[in-house]
Short mmCIF file of C-alpha atoms in Angstrom, two decimals:
data_model
loop_
_atom_site.label_atom_id
_atom_site.label_comp_id
_atom_site.label_asym_id
_atom_site.label_seq_id
_atom_site.Cartn_x
_atom_site.Cartn_y
_atom_site.Cartn_z
CA MET Z 1 -246.34 68.17 -9.92
CA TYR Z 2 -245.72 66.48 -13.11
CA LYS Z 3 -248.79 65.74 -15.18
CA PRO Z 4 -248.27 63.44 -18.02
CA THR Z 5 -249.80 64.32 -21.42
CA PHE Z 6 -251.06 61.58 -23.84
CA LYS Z 7 -253.54 60.69 -26.76
CA THR Z 8 -256.71 59.41 -25.65
CA ASN Z 9 -259.81 57.61 -27.47
CA ALA Z 10 -263.22 59.14 -27.55
CA ASN Z 11 -263.93 58.34 -23.99
CA ASN Z 12 -260.78 59.97 -22.77
CA LEU Z 13 -259.02 56.53 -22.05
CA PRO Z 14 -255.24 57.01 -22.62
CA ILE Z 15 -253.65 55.40 -25.59
CA LEU Z 16 -250.22 54.36 -24.32
CA SER Z 17 -247.44 52.04 -25.22
CA ARG Z 18 -245.32 50.21 -22.38
CA ALA Z 19 -242.40 52.44 -23.35
CA GLU Z 20 -244.51 55.73 -22.98
CA ILE Z 21 -245.84 54.37 -19.62
CA ASP Z 22 -241.98 53.92 -18.40
CA ARG Z 23 -241.32 57.31 -19.50
CA ILE Z 24 -244.18 58.59 -17.33
CA GLY Z 25 -242.98 56.57 -14.48
CA GLU Z 26 -239.64 57.89 -14.56
CA CYS Z 27 -240.94 61.46 -14.91
CA LEU Z 28 -243.10 61.05 -11.75
CA VAL Z 29 -240.32 59.52 -9.76
CA GLU Z 30 -237.95 62.07 -10.65
CA ASP Z 31 -240.33 64.84 -9.69
CA PHE Z 32 -241.44 63.24 -6.52
CA ASN Z 33 -237.87 62.29 -5.35
CA PRO Z 34 -235.06 63.33 -7.68
CA ASP Z 35 -232.56 61.39 -5.64
CA ALA Z 36 -234.33 58.16 -6.39
CA ILE Z 37 -233.82 58.69 -10.09
CA LYS Z 38 -230.11 59.10 -9.50
CA GLU Z 39 -229.33 56.59 -6.83
CA PRO Z 40 -231.72 53.57 -6.87
CA THR Z 41 -233.84 53.14 -3.91
CA GLU Z 42 -237.31 52.20 -2.38
CA ILE Z 43 -240.11 54.42 -3.38
CA ASP Z 44 -242.23 55.56 -0.57
CA ILE Z 45 -245.51 54.73 -2.13
CA ASP Z 46 -247.67 55.98 0.63
CA ARG Z 47 -246.05 59.38 0.55
CA PHE Z 48 -246.28 59.40 -3.03
CA ILE Z 49 -250.15 58.92 -3.08
CA THR Z 50 -250.82 61.32 -0.29
CA ARG Z 51 -248.05 63.96 -0.49
CA TYR Z 52 -247.33 64.05 -4.13
CA LEU Z 53 -250.55 63.16 -5.77
CA GLY Z 54 -252.68 64.79 -3.02
CA MET Z 55 -254.91 61.66 -2.84
CA THR Z 56 -256.49 60.09 0.35
CA GLN Z 57 -255.79 56.80 1.62
CA ASP Z 58 -258.31 54.68 3.27
CA PHE Z 59 -258.46 51.18 4.49
CA GLN Z 60 -261.31 48.99 4.37
CA TYR Z 61 -262.49 45.33 3.68
CA LEU Z 62 -263.60 45.70 0.15
CA SER Z 63 -265.10 41.93 0.11
CA HIS Z 64 -265.58 39.16 2.35
CA CYS Z 65 -263.25 36.76 0.53
CA GLY Z 66 -260.43 39.01 -0.63
CA LEU Z 67 -261.65 39.31 -4.11
CA TYR Z 68 -260.83 42.94 -4.31
CA LEU Z 69 -257.56 44.53 -3.19
CA GLY Z 70 -257.89 48.00 -4.22
CA MET Z 71 -260.20 50.82 -5.29
CA THR Z 72 -260.06 54.35 -6.81
CA VAL Z 73 -262.96 56.68 -6.29
CA PHE Z 74 -262.94 59.30 -8.88
CA ASN Z 75 -266.22 61.19 -7.93
CA ASP Z 76 -267.73 62.08 -4.64
CA SER Z 77 -270.02 59.32 -3.47
CA ASP Z 78 -272.04 58.05 -0.63
CA ARG Z 79 -272.46 54.69 -2.26
CA VAL Z 80 -268.97 53.20 -2.00
CA THR Z 81 -269.36 49.46 -1.13
CA VAL Z 82 -267.31 47.93 1.47
CA PHE Z 83 -267.73 44.86 3.63
CA ASN Z 84 -268.28 44.89 7.39
CA PRO Z 85 -266.83 41.66 8.75
CA ASP Z 86 -268.75 42.40 12.49
CA LYS Z 87 -272.07 42.27 10.76
CA TRP Z 88 -271.00 40.01 7.78
CA ARG Z 89 -272.61 42.17 5.21
CA ALA Z 90 -271.81 44.68 2.62
CA GLU Z 91 -272.52 48.26 3.40
CA PHE Z 92 -272.22 51.59 1.84
CA ILE Z 93 -269.62 54.32 3.03
CA SER Z 94 -268.98 57.92 1.77
CA ALA Z 95 -265.61 58.88 0.00
CA LYS Z 96 -264.53 61.97 -1.81
CA ALA Z 97 -263.06 62.04 -5.35
CA GLY Z 98 -259.43 61.05 -5.10
CA THR Z 99 -259.66 58.47 -2.61
CA VAL Z 100 -257.69 55.21 -2.70
CA ILE Z 101 -258.98 52.43 -0.74
CA ILE Z 102 -256.82 49.37 0.10
CA ASP Z 103 -258.16 46.21 1.24
CA ASN Z 104 -257.37 45.61 5.27
CA SER Z 105 -256.03 41.99 4.26
CA LEU Z 106 -252.99 43.74 2.84
CA LEU Z 107 -251.96 45.48 6.15
CA ALA Z 108 -250.64 42.19 7.32
CA GLU Z 109 -246.88 41.92 7.79
CA ASN Z 110 -246.43 39.29 5.10
CA GLN Z 111 -248.43 41.21 2.52
CA GLU Z 112 -246.19 44.17 2.19
CA HIS Z 113 -245.08 43.49 -1.36
CA ARG Z 114 -248.38 43.12 -2.41
CA TYR Z 115 -249.64 46.08 -0.63
CA ARG Z 116 -246.94 48.26 -2.29
CA PHE Z 117 -247.87 47.04 -5.89
CA THR Z 118 -251.81 47.68 -5.11
CA ALA Z 119 -251.08 51.00 -3.77
CA GLY Z 120 -249.19 51.91 -6.77
CA HIS Z 121 -251.72 50.44 -9.07
CA GLU Z 122 -254.43 52.40 -7.45
CA ALA Z 123 -252.11 55.54 -7.76
CA ALA Z 124 -251.80 54.86 -11.40
CA HIS Z 125 -255.60 54.74 -11.98
CA GLY Z 126 -255.69 58.37 -10.41
CA ILE Z 127 -253.10 59.69 -12.68
CA LEU Z 128 -254.19 58.13 -15.98
CA HIS Z 129 -257.85 57.61 -15.68
CA SER Z 130 -259.53 60.74 -13.99
CA ALA Z 131 -260.52 62.26 -17.31
CA TYR Z 132 -262.02 58.89 -18.39
CA PHE Z 133 -264.23 58.90 -15.40
CA ALA Z 134 -265.16 62.47 -15.65
CA ARG Z 135 -266.24 61.66 -19.23
CA MET Z 136 -268.48 58.92 -18.23
CA ALA Z 137 -269.99 60.96 -15.43
CA GLU Z 138 -270.91 63.64 -17.95
CA ARG Z 139 -272.40 61.08 -20.42
CA ASN Z 140 -274.43 59.43 -17.62
CA ALA Z 141 -275.44 62.49 -15.67
CA SER Z 142 -278.91 61.40 -15.08
CA ALA Z 143 -278.24 57.68 -14.12
CA THR Z 144 -277.98 56.50 -10.52
CA ASP Z 145 -276.18 53.28 -11.12
CA ILE Z 146 -273.07 54.51 -12.69
CA MET Z 147 -269.89 53.32 -10.64
CA PRO Z 148 -267.82 56.48 -9.89
CA MET Z 149 -264.88 54.32 -9.15
CA VAL Z 150 -262.83 51.42 -10.39
CA GLN Z 151 -262.47 48.15 -8.21
CA CYS Z 152 -259.48 46.09 -8.81
CA ARG Z 153 -259.65 42.44 -8.34
CA ALA Z 154 -256.75 40.21 -6.70
CA ASP Z 155 -256.27 38.41 -10.05
CA ASN Z 156 -255.58 41.58 -12.07
CA THR Z 157 -251.86 41.23 -11.83
CA ARG Z 158 -251.87 37.88 -13.80
CA ALA Z 159 -254.70 38.66 -16.32
CA PHE Z 160 -253.55 42.09 -17.32
CA ARG Z 161 -249.74 41.65 -17.82
CA SER Z 162 -249.97 41.47 -21.57
CA SER Z 163 -251.23 44.26 -23.81
CA SER Z 164 -252.41 41.59 -26.27
CA ARG Z 165 -256.00 40.89 -27.03
CA LYS Z 166 -257.36 43.80 -24.95
CA LYS Z 167 -260.75 44.71 -25.87
CA SER Z 168 -262.60 46.76 -23.38
CA ASP Z 169 -261.73 50.21 -21.86
CA ALA Z 170 -261.69 48.14 -18.43
CA GLU Z 171 -259.11 45.83 -19.54
CA TRP Z 172 -256.87 48.48 -20.96
CA MET Z 173 -257.20 50.52 -17.73
CA GLU Z 174 -256.06 47.27 -15.88
CA TRP Z 175 -253.29 46.75 -17.94
CA GLN Z 176 -252.06 50.40 -17.84
CA ALA Z 177 -252.39 50.65 -14.23
CA ASN Z 178 -250.21 47.63 -13.75
CA CYS Z 179 -247.59 48.79 -16.12
CA LEU Z 180 -247.50 52.40 -14.36
CA SER Z 181 -247.24 50.80 -10.93
CA SER Z 182 -244.40 48.68 -12.04
CA ALA Z 183 -242.82 51.74 -13.50
CA ILE Z 184 -243.02 54.04 -10.51
CA LEU Z 185 -241.94 51.30 -8.02
CA MET Z 186 -239.13 50.20 -10.25
CA PRO Z 187 -238.08 52.97 -12.53
CA ARG Z 188 -236.82 51.66 -15.95
CA SER Z 189 -233.36 53.13 -15.97
CA MET Z 190 -232.63 52.37 -12.17
CA VAL Z 191 -233.67 48.75 -12.49
CA ILE Z 192 -231.23 48.25 -15.45
CA LYS Z 193 -228.58 50.04 -13.63
CA VAL Z 194 -229.08 47.76 -10.32
CA ALA Z 195 -229.56 44.51 -12.51
CA LYS Z 196 -226.25 45.16 -14.56
CA LYS Z 197 -224.17 46.10 -11.72
CA ALA Z 198 -225.36 42.95 -9.86
CA ALA Z 199 -224.58 40.63 -12.80
CA ARG Z 200 -221.26 42.18 -13.08
CA ALA Z 201 -220.40 41.45 -9.68
CA GLY Z 202 -221.50 37.90 -10.19
CA ARG Z 203 -222.71 37.07 -6.74
CA SER Z 204 -225.00 34.34 -7.91
CA VAL Z 205 -227.11 33.28 -10.99
CA ASN Z 206 -230.15 35.28 -9.91
CA ALA Z 207 -227.95 38.18 -8.62
CA GLY Z 208 -229.81 40.85 -10.69
CA LEU Z 209 -233.32 39.51 -9.53
CA GLU Z 210 -232.13 39.52 -5.89
CA ALA Z 211 -230.56 43.05 -6.14
CA VAL Z 212 -233.98 44.49 -7.54
CA VAL Z 213 -236.11 42.82 -5.19
CA SER Z 214 -233.69 44.08 -2.09
CA THR Z 215 -233.30 47.78 -3.76
CA PHE Z 216 -236.99 48.39 -4.58
CA ASN Z 217 -238.69 46.30 -1.81
CA VAL Z 218 -240.74 44.55 -4.36
CA SER Z 219 -241.61 40.72 -4.72
CA ASN Z 220 -239.67 38.20 -6.52
CA ASP Z 221 -242.51 37.80 -8.90
CA ALA Z 222 -242.82 41.58 -9.68
CA ALA Z 223 -239.05 41.85 -10.07
CA TYR Z 224 -238.76 38.99 -12.40
CA TYR Z 225 -241.73 40.24 -14.57
CA ARG Z 226 -240.03 43.63 -14.72
CA LEU Z 227 -236.68 42.29 -15.98
CA GLN Z 228 -238.51 40.32 -18.34
CA GLU Z 229 -240.22 43.25 -19.73
CA LEU Z 230 -236.82 45.02 -19.99
CA GLY Z 231 -235.23 41.89 -21.80
CA LEU Z 232 -232.73 41.28 -19.00
CA VAL Z 233 -234.10 37.73 -18.19
CA PRO Z 234 -235.79 35.04 -20.31
CA PRO Z 235 -239.46 34.49 -20.14
CA LYS Z 236 -240.74 31.75 -17.90
CA THR Z 237 -242.75 28.99 -19.21
CA GLN Z 238 -245.33 29.34 -16.56
CA GLN Z 239 -245.25 32.95 -14.72
CA SER Z 240 -246.61 32.81 -11.18
CA ARG Z 241 -248.42 35.69 -9.49
#
Protein backbone atom coordinates (compact mmCIF):
# COMPACT_ATOMS: atom_id res chain seq x y z
CA MET A 1 0.00 0.00 0.00
CA TYR A 2 1.20 3.49 -0.86
CA LYS A 3 2.02 5.49 2.26
CA PRO A 4 2.48 9.21 1.69
CA THR A 5 5.29 11.10 3.40
CA PHE A 6 4.99 14.74 4.36
CA LYS A 7 6.21 17.35 6.80
CA THR A 8 4.37 17.71 10.11
CA ASN A 9 4.18 20.23 12.90
CA ALA A 10 5.05 19.55 16.55
CA ASN A 11 1.73 17.74 17.00
CA ASN A 12 2.31 15.45 13.99
CA LEU A 13 -0.29 17.35 12.00
CA PRO A 14 0.55 17.21 8.28
CA ILE A 15 1.72 20.40 6.59
CA LEU A 16 0.34 20.09 3.07
CA SER A 17 -0.64 22.32 0.19
CA ARG A 18 -3.61 21.56 -2.03
CA ALA A 19 -1.23 20.55 -4.82
CA GLU A 20 0.54 18.09 -2.52
CA ILE A 21 -2.79 16.58 -1.47
CA ASP A 22 -3.73 16.20 -5.14
CA ARG A 23 -0.50 14.28 -5.73
CA ILE A 24 -1.20 12.03 -2.74
CA GLY A 25 -4.71 11.35 -4.05
CA GLU A 26 -3.44 10.33 -7.47
CA CYS A 27 -0.75 8.07 -5.99
CA LEU A 28 -3.34 6.36 -3.77
CA VAL A 29 -5.76 5.79 -6.63
CA GLU A 30 -3.03 4.55 -8.96
CA ASP A 31 -1.86 2.06 -6.34
CA PHE A 32 -5.41 0.98 -5.48
CA ASN A 33 -6.65 0.65 -9.04
CA PRO A 34 -4.08 1.39 -11.77
CA ASP A 35 -6.75 1.28 -14.46
CA ALA A 36 -8.63 4.15 -12.80
CA ILE A 37 -5.71 6.51 -13.29
CA LYS A 38 -5.45 5.56 -16.96
CA GLU A 39 -9.12 5.50 -17.88
CA PRO A 40 -11.42 7.80 -15.83
CA THR A 41 -13.93 5.84 -13.78
CA GLU A 42 -15.87 5.83 -10.51
CA ILE A 43 -13.75 4.96 -7.47
CA ASP A 44 -15.16 2.14 -5.33
CA ILE A 45 -14.79 4.03 -2.07
CA ASP A 46 -16.05 1.18 0.13
CA ARG A 47 -13.51 -1.24 -1.32
CA PHE A 48 -10.84 1.45 -1.03
CA ILE A 49 -11.54 1.78 2.71
CA THR A 50 -11.89 -1.89 3.62
CA ARG A 51 -9.70 -3.77 1.15
CA TYR A 52 -7.00 -1.22 0.39
CA LEU A 53 -6.67 0.74 3.63
CA GLY A 54 -7.66 -2.23 5.81
CA MET A 55 -10.03 -0.09 7.85
CA THR A 56 -13.32 -1.32 9.31
CA GLN A 57 -16.65 0.19 8.28
CA ASP A 58 -19.56 0.56 10.67
CA PHE A 59 -22.92 2.27 10.38
CA GLN A 60 -24.64 3.98 13.29
CA TYR A 61 -26.76 7.00 14.03
CA LEU A 62 -24.22 9.54 15.21
CA SER A 63 -26.73 12.08 16.47
CA HIS A 64 -30.48 12.60 16.75
CA CYS A 65 -30.56 15.37 14.15
CA GLY A 66 -27.95 14.56 11.50
CA LEU A 67 -25.35 16.87 13.02
CA TYR A 68 -22.54 14.36 12.43
CA LEU A 69 -22.18 12.41 9.20
CA GLY A 70 -18.98 10.50 9.88
CA MET A 71 -16.43 9.50 12.48
CA THR A 72 -12.97 7.97 12.38
CA VAL A 73 -11.76 6.06 15.46
CA PHE A 74 -7.98 6.11 15.94
CA ASN A 75 -7.53 4.27 19.24
CA ASP A 76 -9.41 1.29 20.67
CA SER A 77 -12.27 2.67 22.74
CA ASP A 78 -15.38 1.50 24.57
CA ARG A 79 -16.71 5.06 24.78
CA VAL A 80 -17.65 5.85 21.20
CA THR A 81 -20.83 7.91 21.37
CA VAL A 82 -23.73 7.01 19.06
CA PHE A 83 -27.47 7.68 19.14
CA ASN A 84 -30.07 4.98 19.75
CA PRO A 85 -33.32 6.12 18.02
CA ASP A 86 -35.38 3.35 19.61
CA LYS A 87 -34.53 4.56 23.11
CA TRP A 88 -33.98 8.16 22.00
CA ARG A 89 -30.75 8.56 23.86
CA ALA A 90 -27.00 8.64 23.36
CA GLU A 91 -25.11 5.44 24.15
CA PHE A 92 -21.53 4.20 24.17
CA ILE A 93 -20.31 1.43 21.89
CA SER A 94 -16.90 -0.19 21.48
CA ALA A 95 -14.81 0.30 18.35
CA LYS A 96 -11.33 -0.70 17.33
CA ALA A 97 -8.67 1.65 16.04
CA GLY A 98 -9.08 2.14 12.32
CA THR A 99 -12.87 2.12 12.31
CA VAL A 100 -14.83 4.43 10.02
CA ILE A 101 -18.40 5.05 11.18
CA ILE A 102 -20.91 6.51 8.73
CA ASP A 103 -24.25 7.92 9.85
CA ASN A 104 -27.15 5.65 8.92
CA SER A 105 -28.98 8.55 7.29
CA LEU A 106 -26.50 8.43 4.41
CA LEU A 107 -27.59 4.93 3.45
CA ALA A 108 -30.76 6.34 1.86
CA GLU A 109 -30.79 6.04 -1.93
CA ASN A 110 -30.88 9.81 -2.46
CA GLN A 111 -27.78 10.29 -0.26
CA GLU A 112 -25.33 8.30 -2.40
CA HIS A 113 -23.15 11.25 -3.37
CA ARG A 114 -23.02 12.61 0.15
CA TYR A 115 -22.22 9.11 1.40
CA ARG A 116 -19.34 8.75 -1.04
CA PHE A 117 -17.80 12.10 -0.13
CA THR A 118 -18.21 11.45 3.60
CA ALA A 119 -16.63 7.99 3.29
CA GLY A 120 -13.73 9.53 1.38
CA HIS A 121 -13.41 12.23 4.04
CA GLU A 122 -13.16 9.67 6.84
CA ALA A 123 -10.69 7.57 4.82
CA ALA A 124 -8.61 10.73 4.41
CA HIS A 125 -8.49 11.20 8.18
CA GLY A 126 -7.21 7.64 8.50
CA ILE A 127 -4.52 8.25 5.89
CA LEU A 128 -3.32 11.63 7.13
CA HIS A 129 -4.07 11.93 10.84
CA SER A 130 -3.26 8.68 12.63
CA ALA A 131 0.11 10.00 13.79
CA TYR A 132 -1.54 13.16 15.12
CA PHE A 133 -3.93 11.19 17.32
CA ALA A 134 -1.14 8.87 18.43
CA ARG A 135 0.80 11.95 19.60
CA MET A 136 -2.24 13.29 21.42
CA ALA A 137 -2.72 9.93 23.15
CA GLU A 138 0.93 9.91 24.26
CA ARG A 139 0.72 13.40 25.67
CA ASN A 140 -2.49 12.67 27.55
CA ALA A 141 -1.91 9.06 28.58
CA SER A 142 -3.31 9.65 32.07
CA ALA A 143 -6.44 11.52 30.94
CA THR A 144 -9.79 9.77 30.72
CA ASP A 145 -11.65 12.35 28.63
CA ILE A 146 -9.42 12.45 25.54
CA MET A 147 -11.40 11.78 22.38
CA PRO A 148 -9.64 8.96 20.45
CA MET A 149 -11.60 9.88 17.34
CA VAL A 150 -12.64 12.72 15.06
CA GLN A 151 -16.34 13.51 14.55
CA CYS A 152 -17.21 15.23 11.28
CA ARG A 153 -20.13 17.60 11.14
CA ALA A 154 -22.60 17.89 8.28
CA ASP A 155 -21.53 21.49 7.65
CA ASN A 156 -17.84 20.69 7.22
CA THR A 157 -18.09 20.58 3.42
CA ARG A 158 -18.84 24.28 3.23
CA ALA A 159 -16.92 25.51 6.25
CA PHE A 160 -13.58 23.94 5.37
CA ARG A 161 -13.31 24.37 1.63
CA SER A 162 -10.82 27.22 1.84
CA SER A 163 -7.35 26.97 3.40
CA SER A 164 -7.40 30.65 4.38
CA ARG A 165 -7.69 31.74 7.99
CA LYS A 166 -7.28 28.29 9.46
CA LYS A 167 -6.13 28.47 13.07
CA SER A 168 -6.68 25.24 14.95
CA ASP A 169 -5.40 21.74 14.28
CA ALA A 170 -9.03 20.59 13.97
CA GLU A 171 -9.75 23.13 11.23
CA TRP A 172 -6.66 22.11 9.28
CA MET A 173 -7.58 18.42 9.60
CA GLU A 174 -11.06 19.03 8.23
CA TRP A 175 -9.70 21.04 5.30
CA GLN A 176 -7.13 18.34 4.53
CA ALA A 177 -9.73 15.56 4.74
CA ASN A 178 -12.07 17.43 2.39
CA CYS A 179 -9.28 18.03 -0.11
CA LEU A 180 -8.06 14.42 -0.05
CA SER A 181 -11.59 13.03 -0.36
CA SER A 182 -12.03 15.13 -3.48
CA ALA A 183 -8.61 14.08 -4.80
CA ILE A 184 -9.42 10.38 -4.34
CA LEU A 185 -12.93 10.48 -5.78
CA MET A 186 -11.89 12.84 -8.60
CA PRO A 187 -8.16 12.44 -9.36
CA ARG A 188 -6.75 15.69 -10.75
CA SER A 189 -5.41 14.42 -14.07
CA MET A 190 -8.54 12.40 -14.76
CA VAL A 191 -10.88 15.32 -14.04
CA ILE A 192 -8.91 17.53 -16.41
CA LYS A 193 -9.00 14.81 -19.07
CA VAL A 194 -12.76 14.27 -18.73
CA ALA A 195 -13.66 17.97 -18.59
CA LYS A 196 -11.53 18.96 -21.57
CA LYS A 197 -12.76 16.06 -23.69
CA ALA A 198 -16.37 17.01 -22.94
CA ALA A 199 -15.69 20.68 -23.65
CA ARG A 200 -14.15 19.84 -27.02
CA ALA A 201 -17.21 17.78 -27.91
CA GLY A 202 -19.30 20.84 -27.08
CA ARG A 203 -22.40 18.95 -26.05
CA SER A 204 -23.64 21.79 -23.82
CA VAL A 205 -22.51 24.81 -21.82
CA ASN A 206 -22.07 22.57 -18.77
CA ALA A 207 -20.61 19.63 -20.68
CA GLY A 208 -17.50 19.40 -18.51
CA LEU A 209 -19.48 19.50 -15.28
CA GLU A 210 -21.96 16.90 -16.49
CA ALA A 211 -19.15 14.61 -17.63
CA VAL A 212 -17.36 14.79 -14.27
CA VAL A 213 -20.60 14.10 -12.37
CA SER A 214 -21.46 11.04 -14.46
CA THR A 215 -17.92 9.66 -14.76
CA PHE A 216 -16.96 9.83 -11.10
CA ASN A 217 -20.44 9.49 -9.53
CA VAL A 218 -20.24 12.69 -7.49
CA SER A 219 -22.68 15.51 -6.84
CA ASN A 220 -22.97 18.60 -9.03
CA ASP A 221 -21.60 20.74 -6.22
CA ALA A 222 -18.60 18.49 -5.58
CA ALA A 223 -17.82 18.38 -9.30
CA TYR A 224 -18.22 22.13 -9.72
CA TYR A 225 -15.98 22.88 -6.76
CA ARG A 226 -13.34 20.46 -8.07
CA LEU A 227 -13.42 22.09 -11.51
CA GLN A 228 -13.21 25.49 -9.84
CA GLU A 229 -10.13 24.39 -7.86
CA LEU A 230 -8.48 23.34 -11.10
CA GLY A 231 -9.29 26.61 -12.85
CA LEU A 232 -11.64 24.96 -15.34
CA VAL A 233 -14.76 26.94 -14.38
CA PRO A 234 -15.20 30.42 -12.87
CA PRO A 235 -16.03 30.72 -9.15
CA LYS A 236 -19.66 31.04 -8.12
CA THR A 237 -20.73 34.12 -6.22
CA GLN A 238 -22.41 31.89 -3.64
CA GLN A 239 -21.40 28.24 -3.59
CA SER A 240 -24.10 25.90 -2.33
CA ARG A 241 -23.28 22.76 -0.44
